[in-house]
Amino acid sequence: MTELAQSHRPGGADGTATRWWRDAVIYQVYVRSFADGNGDGIGDLLGVRGRLPYLADLGVDALWLTPFYTSPMADFGYDVADYRDVDPIFGTLADAAALVEEAHRYGLRVIVDVVPNHTSDRHAWFREALEAGPGSPERERYVFREGRGENGELPPNDWESIFGGRAWTRLPDGEWYLHLFAPEQPDLNWENPEVHAEFESVLRFWLDLGVDGFRVDVAHGMVKAPGLPDVGHPDQIRMIGTDVVPFFDQDGVHDIHRAWRRLLDSYPGERIGVAEAWAPSPGRLARYVRPDELHQAFNFHFLGTPWEAAAFRAVIQESLDTAGSVGAPTTWVLSNHDVKRHVTRYGGGGTGLRRARAAALLTLGLPGSAYVYQGEELGLPEVLDLPEEFLHDPQRLRDPEAGRDGCRVPLPWNETEPHLGFGLPGGEDPWLPIPASWGPLSVESQLADPSSTLNLYRRALEVRRARRSFGEDALAWLPSPEGTLAFARGEGFACTVNLTGEPVELPAPGRVLLASEEPVIEGGLARLAPDSAVWWEREGA
Ligand code: GLC
């Protein structure tokens, strides 16, 4: 362990710039479902701390922790009531400090979530705003408006909430307030300098505590188009990610990111900002990672790509070109706590798992930084049959099928322990039930199986770490048959992916380094298994 920790200890402590984020593999910890340290059935900071050896052994460079701040949990923590404290469900501030410190000892950096678009309706500011009434400075911290219609009985505009229904709620005093998400998540007014000052202070609070950066929630949402104009038609959720809407991706958000970048840069140790930005195109997304803005942005265009060679090739090239045009690294993301797990998106069952394993080698073989959502290293599928009484995701209001509970099921750690090792013996049941069929997918079981998905990830991360310039080495596409991808990188590395359901033959690019499924090599030809990927050491390259 000591040796391992040394090999990927955060650089830069002595003042040298490592630009560590450019090729970092960052593991997303959905705290509620990762590990339960106190046996109450809900994951917590103590649980994460206890599993740091697992994460260090896995070989990731950093963790991103989803919100663990004080919250009434209307949106499972993305409704923050106190940005400077830890919710008792997750532990204490001392637990957070101890976790950051211990992670650093394991050579792991820690990124925390910050939620600047909205607060909880239980945040002191919103309570003060409700009490102070229309026209007060307290209401100026949020987006309060009078309604339309004769008696203000119609909402101020036609905006829809991402979670379904309209984006406005009316108060008994007649005013309406804006909430792009749940009514319990009122939007802040970023035209008010007090809001800027408050968030800079929140960022400082966590930077002083030692965190290595922030994942900025809804980084495209804080600034709205002047005058809050109507969109003009319904079903606005379908436009996000492809069209410009007046409540997202407005130019003004970039001033906020510039100010935050200056703040991050004023701290030693290369602290970073990562944008969760749903931009209409990779080109618009690149604007969030210009040299004076955030360091990374999640690549949701890659996440949304169907299992087709041409589609992947196009999105990879476009991502490299657009991020490259502003000198930023690309990121590669397959899953997170908001989307169906990719084993299931890629077809589920044996096919979904084969494709997910191949996708892992494709993703980790590309230049730039990669995100791993907890449990993807175990090949976990989406849980599609959770009993109704467990489903509380506010997004179900839009469409019961759009619920995000099935990707948030707690992790199976040990096949032979109660609750598959999530929690303590004799502890409470997990907050979402873990399918009994996940026993063989548990960490302990997979560690013992050399061909497991967990061991595939561990080996891939080991190979990545051993090739020091891996993240920066440019990609060159190699000729390959239809339905496949082949590319070379730097000193003698190549990756081939067969995205078809049939075996495909091509000239063997070299010696097999790692494979999601072993190819058959004969007379200089490699026969790639269906839905598989191979990493190659190229000879004579
Ligand atoms: C982000 C989060 C999501 C949350 C939403 C509102 O998209 O990832 O989980 O519901 O923001 O804060």
XYZ file of C-alpha atoms and ligand atoms in Angstrom:
553
model
C 0.000 0.000 0.000
C 2.768 2.442 0.936
C 4.471 1.918 -2.377
C 1.200 2.391 -4.212
C 0.383 5.564 -2.308
C 3.801 6.988 -3.184
C 3.327 6.295 -6.861
C 0.340 8.558 -7.199
C 0.759 11.005 -4.356
C -0.530 14.447 -5.359
C 2.252 16.415 -6.956
C 2.680 20.111 -6.725
C 3.049 20.250 -2.946
C 6.601 21.530 -3.417
C 5.364 24.207 -5.779
C 5.928 22.373 -9.079
C 3.006 22.364 -11.475
C 1.841 18.857 -12.354
C -1.407 19.848 -14.083
C -2.659 16.629 -12.514
C -6.242 17.010 -13.692
C -5.304 16.760 -17.360
C -5.114 12.985 -17.252
C -6.596 12.178 -13.839
C -9.001 9.303 -13.322
C -11.621 10.664 -10.962
C -13.940 8.339 -9.067
C -17.422 9.629 -8.296
C -18.550 8.735 -4.803
C -22.323 9.047 -4.408
C -21.902 9.279 -0.655
C -25.383 8.030 0.251
C -24.764 4.706 -1.486
C -21.027 4.091 -1.312
C -20.338 2.722 2.171
C -22.254 2.952 5.440
C -19.888 3.459 8.362
C -22.434 3.691 11.203
C -24.982 1.035 10.276
C -27.988 3.301 9.722
C -28.476 2.013 6.162
C -27.225 5.230 4.535
C -23.724 5.773 3.219
C -21.649 8.385 5.043
C -18.226 10.044 5.283
C -17.010 7.494 7.817
C -17.895 4.789 5.314
C -15.934 6.519 2.558
C -12.953 6.860 4.879
C -13.046 3.150 5.650
C -12.934 2.332 1.951
C -10.040 4.603 1.000
C -7.710 1.580 0.765
C -10.089 0.123 -1.841
C -9.968 3.316 -3.900
C -6.198 3.645 -3.602
C -5.767 0.020 -4.698
C -8.165 0.533 -7.571
C -5.684 3.117 -8.782
C -7.762 6.267 -9.237
C -6.210 9.695 -8.724
C -9.048 11.578 -7.079
C -12.536 11.282 -5.613
C -15.497 13.500 -6.295
C -17.882 13.434 -3.344
C -21.536 14.289 -4.063
C -23.120 16.814 -1.633
C -22.901 15.859 2.037
C -23.974 19.277 3.363
C -26.889 20.013 5.682
C -30.005 19.339 3.649
C -33.640 18.342 4.008
C -32.861 15.910 1.131
C -35.706 16.929 -1.167
C -33.203 16.245 -3.977
C -30.913 13.948 -1.994
C -28.515 16.692 -0.934
C -28.631 18.923 -4.033
C -30.892 21.144 -1.929
C -28.377 22.671 0.477
C -29.553 24.339 3.691
C -26.080 25.107 5.067
C -23.079 25.141 2.732
C -20.592 25.139 5.594
C -21.741 22.110 7.538
C -22.238 18.358 7.142
C -25.662 16.768 7.354
C -25.898 14.508 10.439
C -26.876 11.623 8.106
C -23.399 11.852 6.578
C -21.367 12.737 9.690
C -19.725 15.870 11.016
C -17.397 18.577 9.815
C -14.630 16.771 11.699
C -15.383 13.648 9.631
C -15.073 15.693 6.438
C -11.710 17.137 7.545
C -10.453 13.688 8.575
C -11.563 12.193 5.259
C -9.750 14.837 3.213
C -6.614 14.452 5.278
C -6.591 10.679 5.109
C -7.363 10.636 1.391
C -4.307 12.829 0.864
C -2.234 10.345 2.817
C -3.333 7.678 0.342
C -2.317 9.942 -2.524
C -5.926 10.662 -3.458
C -7.206 14.145 -4.157
C -10.690 15.146 -3.076
C -13.178 17.199 -5.072
C -16.442 18.272 -3.464
C -19.707 19.384 -5.005
C -20.845 22.991 -4.852
C -24.447 23.868 -5.687
C -24.632 27.548 -6.686
C -27.737 27.679 -8.881
C -30.178 27.158 -6.032
C -30.357 26.603 -2.303
C -32.792 24.570 -0.245
C -36.040 26.281 0.699
C -34.847 25.680 4.280
C -31.710 27.761 3.774
C -31.649 30.726 6.193
C -31.697 33.145 3.234
C -34.878 31.731 1.771
C -36.625 31.686 5.128
C -35.619 35.321 5.626
C -36.875 36.140 2.143
C -40.259 34.573 2.857
C -40.574 36.514 6.081
C -39.341 39.855 4.789
C -41.943 40.002 2.006
C -42.132 41.593 -1.454
C -39.722 44.403 -2.289
C -37.274 43.512 0.522
C -33.504 43.120 0.023
C -33.908 39.558 1.346
C -36.046 38.687 -1.689
C -33.336 40.144 -3.968
C -31.170 37.114 -3.199
C -33.591 34.915 -5.149
C -35.694 35.360 -8.288
C -39.055 36.656 -7.071
C -41.483 38.185 -9.563
C -45.058 39.278 -9.815
C -47.299 37.022 -11.862
C -48.994 37.769 -15.159
C -52.744 37.946 -15.666
C -55.206 40.348 -14.131
C -54.425 39.396 -10.561
C -50.951 37.972 -11.061
C -52.453 34.519 -11.055
C -50.345 33.329 -14.010
C -46.635 32.519 -13.654
C -44.189 35.263 -14.746
C -43.120 33.264 -17.829
C -43.509 29.864 -19.490
C -40.382 28.200 -18.108
C -40.636 24.565 -17.111
C -38.863 22.816 -14.274
C -36.298 20.169 -15.208
C -38.122 17.915 -12.768
C -41.515 18.497 -14.410
C -44.285 21.049 -14.005
C -43.707 24.779 -14.150
C -40.576 26.460 -12.838
C -42.494 28.902 -10.621
C -44.322 28.592 -7.314
C -46.666 31.246 -5.952
C -46.597 32.340 -2.328
C -49.617 33.321 -0.256
C -48.497 36.984 -0.537
C -48.979 36.750 -4.314
C -45.331 36.737 -5.501
C -43.859 33.881 -7.467
C -40.345 32.455 -7.072
C -38.281 30.643 -9.694
C -37.052 27.068 -9.273
C -35.534 25.361 -12.297
C -35.586 22.156 -10.289
C -37.929 21.176 -7.404
C -40.018 23.841 -5.580
C -37.749 23.067 -2.584
C -34.781 24.388 -4.654
C -35.327 28.141 -5.203
C -32.945 29.689 -7.773
C -30.497 32.289 -6.510
C -30.249 35.719 -8.101
C -26.698 35.959 -9.454
C -27.238 39.600 -10.387
C -26.937 40.329 -6.683
C -23.312 40.918 -5.552
C -24.182 39.450 -2.162
C -24.669 36.050 -3.805
C -21.210 36.262 -5.416
C -19.601 37.203 -2.108
C -21.364 34.410 -0.253
C -20.216 31.721 -2.682
C -16.634 32.964 -2.746
C -16.701 32.634 1.013
C -18.150 29.102 0.790
C -15.425 28.095 -1.678
C -12.766 29.487 0.631
C -14.247 27.570 3.544
C -13.718 24.222 1.787
C -10.416 25.194 0.178
C -9.130 26.121 3.636
C -10.266 22.724 4.847
C -8.004 21.226 2.189
C -10.209 20.098 -0.700
C -8.588 19.932 -4.134
C -11.451 21.411 -6.063
C -15.127 21.598 -6.844
C -17.585 19.940 -9.128
C -19.848 22.855 -9.987
C -23.479 21.747 -10.085
C -25.575 23.236 -12.909
C -22.612 25.430 -13.888
C -24.574 26.610 -16.925
C -27.607 27.808 -14.977
C -26.809 30.672 -12.643
C -27.371 33.505 -15.109
C -30.704 33.908 -16.890
C -31.475 35.891 -20.065
C -32.339 39.540 -19.263
C -36.053 40.069 -18.769
C -36.638 36.315 -18.322
C -38.214 35.892 -21.792
C -40.614 33.074 -22.630
C -39.193 30.000 -24.381
C -42.273 29.929 -26.577
C -43.178 26.273 -26.485
C -43.589 23.356 -24.107
C -41.444 20.248 -23.551
C -38.415 22.419 -22.875
C -36.482 19.573 -21.279
C -35.991 18.121 -24.754
C -34.153 21.267 -25.837
C -31.493 21.073 -23.146
C -28.266 19.768 -24.570
C -29.150 20.749 -28.140
C -30.668 24.290 -28.147
C -30.007 27.564 -26.366
C -32.744 28.287 -23.825
C -33.076 31.534 -21.838
C -32.379 29.854 -18.519
C -29.234 27.895 -19.441
C -25.812 28.504 -20.991
C -26.073 32.301 -20.979
C -22.830 34.188 -21.600
C -22.912 35.764 -18.125
C -22.105 32.465 -16.375
C -18.567 32.697 -17.712
C -17.813 35.770 -15.602
C -18.615 33.719 -12.512
C -16.319 30.918 -13.623
C -13.538 33.399 -14.328
C -13.851 34.827 -10.826
C -13.816 31.331 -9.337
C -10.747 30.403 -11.361
C -8.904 33.393 -9.936
C -9.897 32.244 -6.466
C -8.791 28.642 -7.118
C -5.471 29.840 -8.523
C -4.836 31.945 -5.438
C -4.517 28.707 -3.413
C -1.417 26.499 -3.527
C -1.624 22.893 -4.750
C -3.445 23.128 -8.080
C -7.087 23.210 -6.986
C -9.566 22.672 -9.814
C -13.122 23.417 -10.930
C -15.196 20.952 -12.968
C -18.294 22.155 -14.785
C -21.475 20.166 -14.845
C -22.735 22.041 -17.862
C -25.400 20.813 -20.245
C -24.325 22.855 -23.264
C -25.999 22.627 -26.681
C -22.807 21.460 -28.438
C -19.221 20.437 -27.703
C -18.202 23.869 -29.001
C -20.380 25.682 -26.445
C -19.082 23.317 -23.755
C -15.479 24.247 -24.557
C -16.257 27.811 -23.467
C -16.427 26.585 -19.837
C -12.824 25.375 -20.002
C -11.109 28.343 -21.632
C -7.736 29.022 -19.993
C -9.165 31.510 -17.484
C -12.280 29.475 -16.610
C -12.798 26.016 -15.112
C -10.327 23.165 -15.606
C -12.684 20.483 -16.863
C -16.261 19.966 -18.022
C -18.123 16.680 -18.073
C -18.465 15.317 -21.575
C -22.139 14.382 -21.691
C -22.038 14.116 -25.471
C -19.749 11.098 -25.026
C -22.033 9.685 -22.324
C -25.041 9.901 -24.639
C -23.378 8.170 -27.607
C -25.080 4.978 -28.820
C -23.026 1.791 -29.178
C -21.941 2.413 -32.794
C -18.412 2.801 -34.078
C -19.110 5.785 -36.348
C -20.960 7.660 -33.603
C -18.145 7.097 -31.111
C -15.472 8.093 -33.582
C -17.325 11.310 -34.373
C -17.898 12.308 -30.755
C -14.322 11.469 -29.746
C -12.851 13.517 -32.582
C -15.187 16.442 -31.986
C -14.474 16.403 -28.239
C -10.704 16.352 -28.809
C -10.942 19.160 -31.375
C -13.182 21.457 -29.353
C -11.426 21.016 -25.999
C -8.088 21.211 -27.808
C -9.108 24.493 -29.439
C -9.038 26.144 -25.996
C -6.077 24.126 -24.700
C -8.185 22.102 -22.245
C -8.106 18.356 -21.627
C -11.123 16.320 -22.628
C -13.056 14.325 -20.072
C -14.749 11.008 -20.710
C -17.820 9.983 -18.756
C -19.976 6.884 -19.173
C -22.306 7.116 -16.161
C -23.195 9.187 -13.109
C -25.899 9.445 -10.442
C -28.341 11.119 -12.870
C -28.450 8.617 -15.722
C -29.230 4.960 -16.302
C -26.133 2.837 -15.739
C -24.388 2.138 -19.040
C -24.470 -1.680 -18.738
C -28.242 -1.276 -19.083
C -28.118 1.535 -21.668
C -25.885 -0.634 -23.850
C -28.462 -3.421 -23.936
C -28.292 -5.006 -20.466
C -27.499 -8.624 -19.591
C -24.444 -10.288 -21.072
C -24.394 -7.941 -24.076
C -24.579 -4.821 -21.892
C -21.785 -6.058 -19.669
C -19.529 -7.026 -22.593
C -20.039 -3.602 -24.130
C -19.480 -1.845 -20.806
C -16.174 -3.683 -20.346
C -15.130 -2.724 -23.871
C -16.270 0.862 -23.229
C -14.065 0.954 -20.122
C -10.944 0.183 -22.180
C -12.009 2.620 -24.886
C -12.600 5.389 -22.333
C -9.467 4.782 -20.297
C -7.436 4.488 -23.499
C -8.262 7.998 -24.712
C -6.232 11.165 -24.090
C -7.458 13.305 -21.206
C -9.201 12.678 -17.922
C -11.785 9.976 -17.177
C -14.567 9.711 -14.614
C -15.624 6.418 -13.051
C -19.032 6.341 -11.378
C -19.033 4.125 -8.294
C -20.044 0.585 -9.178
C -19.207 0.810 -12.860
C -15.920 -0.891 -12.009
C -18.102 -3.786 -10.786
C -20.151 -3.821 -13.984
C -23.334 -3.030 -12.048
C -26.511 -2.713 -14.112
C -29.382 -0.314 -13.434
C -31.889 -1.725 -10.926
C -35.135 -1.556 -12.840
C -37.495 -3.224 -10.378
C -37.144 -1.253 -7.151
C -40.397 -1.455 -5.193
C -42.546 1.664 -5.570
C -42.309 2.581 -1.871
C -38.567 3.228 -2.245
C -38.875 5.652 -5.145
C -38.539 9.278 -4.002
C -36.546 10.971 -6.732
C -38.234 14.338 -7.490
C -37.488 13.818 -11.187
C -40.258 11.193 -11.262
C -42.716 14.082 -11.354
C -41.693 14.688 -14.971
C -41.966 11.036 -15.890
C -42.007 8.049 -13.526
C -39.617 6.362 -15.966
C -37.121 9.217 -15.522
C -36.489 8.337 -11.858
C -32.808 8.132 -10.955
C -33.103 5.704 -8.029
C -32.038 2.656 -10.046
C -28.489 3.971 -10.576
C -28.122 4.946 -6.899
C -28.502 1.524 -5.299
C -25.831 0.924 -2.609
C -22.677 -0.970 -3.530
C -22.238 -4.679 -2.804
C -18.990 -5.147 -0.879
C -19.098 -8.729 0.299
C -21.182 -11.644 -0.900
C -21.295 -13.449 2.457
C -22.160 -10.538 4.745
C -25.648 -9.222 5.549
C -26.789 -6.558 3.055
C -23.835 -7.681 0.929
C -21.522 -5.809 3.267
C -23.160 -2.376 2.953
C -23.366 -1.219 6.572
C -22.687 -3.056 9.787
C -23.732 -6.536 10.896
C -27.027 -6.061 12.735
C -27.420 -2.591 11.210
C -30.408 -1.125 9.394
C -31.457 -2.244 5.934
C -29.858 -0.186 3.139
C -31.941 2.860 2.116
C -32.511 1.211 -1.274
C -32.562 -2.594 -1.378
C -29.542 -4.252 -3.004
C -30.532 -7.088 -5.383
C -29.538 -10.473 -3.953
C -28.241 -11.350 -7.426
C -25.431 -8.819 -6.891
C -23.539 -11.190 -4.548
C -21.156 -12.406 -7.269
C -20.696 -8.762 -8.354
C -19.466 -7.753 -4.892
C -16.002 -6.305 -4.458
C -14.717 -9.316 -2.481
C -15.975 -11.811 -5.068
C -14.554 -9.858 -7.979
C -11.176 -9.348 -6.342
C -10.860 -13.131 -6.222
C -11.661 -13.552 -9.929
C -8.842 -12.556 -12.300
C -11.273 -12.106 -15.200
C -13.694 -9.860 -13.279
C -14.669 -6.381 -14.387
C -13.085 -4.988 -11.216
C -9.750 -6.561 -12.121
C -10.076 -5.244 -15.681
C -10.380 -1.696 -14.295
C -7.537 -2.243 -11.824
C -5.207 -3.458 -14.561
C -6.240 -0.700 -16.956
C -5.495 1.934 -14.323
C -2.162 0.297 -13.586
C -1.162 0.408 -17.274
C -2.283 4.057 -17.451
C -0.187 5.007 -14.445
C 2.861 3.201 -15.751
C 2.790 5.264 -18.978
C 3.587 8.647 -17.611
C 2.642 10.763 -20.608
C -0.463 8.732 -21.369
C -2.960 11.484 -20.789
C -1.275 13.909 -23.154
C -0.214 11.602 -25.999
C -2.116 12.534 -29.145
C -4.506 10.085 -30.771
C -4.118 8.918 -34.368
C -6.876 6.862 -35.942
C -5.727 3.662 -37.652
C -7.550 2.100 -40.593
C -9.966 -0.590 -39.367
C -12.978 -2.550 -40.672
C -16.490 -1.144 -40.478
C -18.037 -1.316 -37.023
C -14.657 -1.117 -35.309
C -12.367 1.593 -33.983
C -8.595 1.518 -33.903
C -6.237 4.220 -32.708
C -2.621 4.624 -31.741
C -1.192 6.794 -28.989
C 2.342 7.987 -28.200
C 5.054 5.403 -27.696
C 3.731 2.173 -29.071
C 0.209 2.021 -27.657
C -2.863 1.050 -29.662
C -6.470 0.305 -28.848
C -8.966 -1.603 -30.963
C -12.680 -1.843 -30.278
C -15.140 -4.113 -32.024
C -18.592 -2.576 -31.589
C -20.337 -5.193 -33.691
C -22.039 -8.373 -32.516
C -19.756 -10.486 -34.750
C -16.080 -11.397 -34.562
C -13.961 -9.125 -36.773
C -10.472 -9.763 -38.132
C -7.752 -7.191 -38.570
C -3.946 -7.191 -38.724
C -2.705 -7.590 -35.116
C -1.303 -4.198 -34.119
C 1.208 -5.808 -31.704
C 1.236 -7.665 -28.407
C -1.887 -7.772 -26.203
C -1.521 -5.604 -23.099
C -5.056 -5.993 -21.820
C -8.358 -7.165 -23.287
C -11.994 -7.012 -22.271
C -12.149 -10.375 -24.026
C -9.044 -12.107 -25.422
C -8.632 -11.897 -29.195
C -7.459 -14.944 -31.145
C -4.158 -14.199 -32.879
C -3.010 -16.326 -35.791
C -0.618 -15.619 -38.621
C -0.441 -11.903 -37.909
C -4.232 -11.553 -37.805
C -6.258 -10.762 -34.703
C -9.796 -12.010 -34.454
C -11.607 -9.596 -32.137
C -14.495 -11.015 -30.100
C -17.901 -9.318 -30.532
C -18.324 -6.165 -28.397
C -14.769 -6.211 -27.108
C -11.764 -3.926 -26.777
C -8.045 -4.648 -26.692
C -5.058 -2.569 -25.627
C -1.926 -3.348 -27.636
C 1.783 -2.724 -27.242
C 2.789 -1.890 -30.793
C 5.926 -3.470 -32.086
C 8.319 -1.395 -34.127
C 6.125 1.667 -33.807
C -27.375 18.248 -11.058
C -27.198 17.027 -10.186
C -28.534 16.384 -9.973
C -29.447 17.389 -9.301
C -29.522 18.689 -10.089
C -30.144 19.794 -9.278
O -27.783 17.945 -12.340
O -26.266 16.163 -10.752
O -28.450 15.213 -9.222
O -30.734 16.846 -9.163
O -28.249 19.145 -10.453
O -29.253 20.251 -8.303
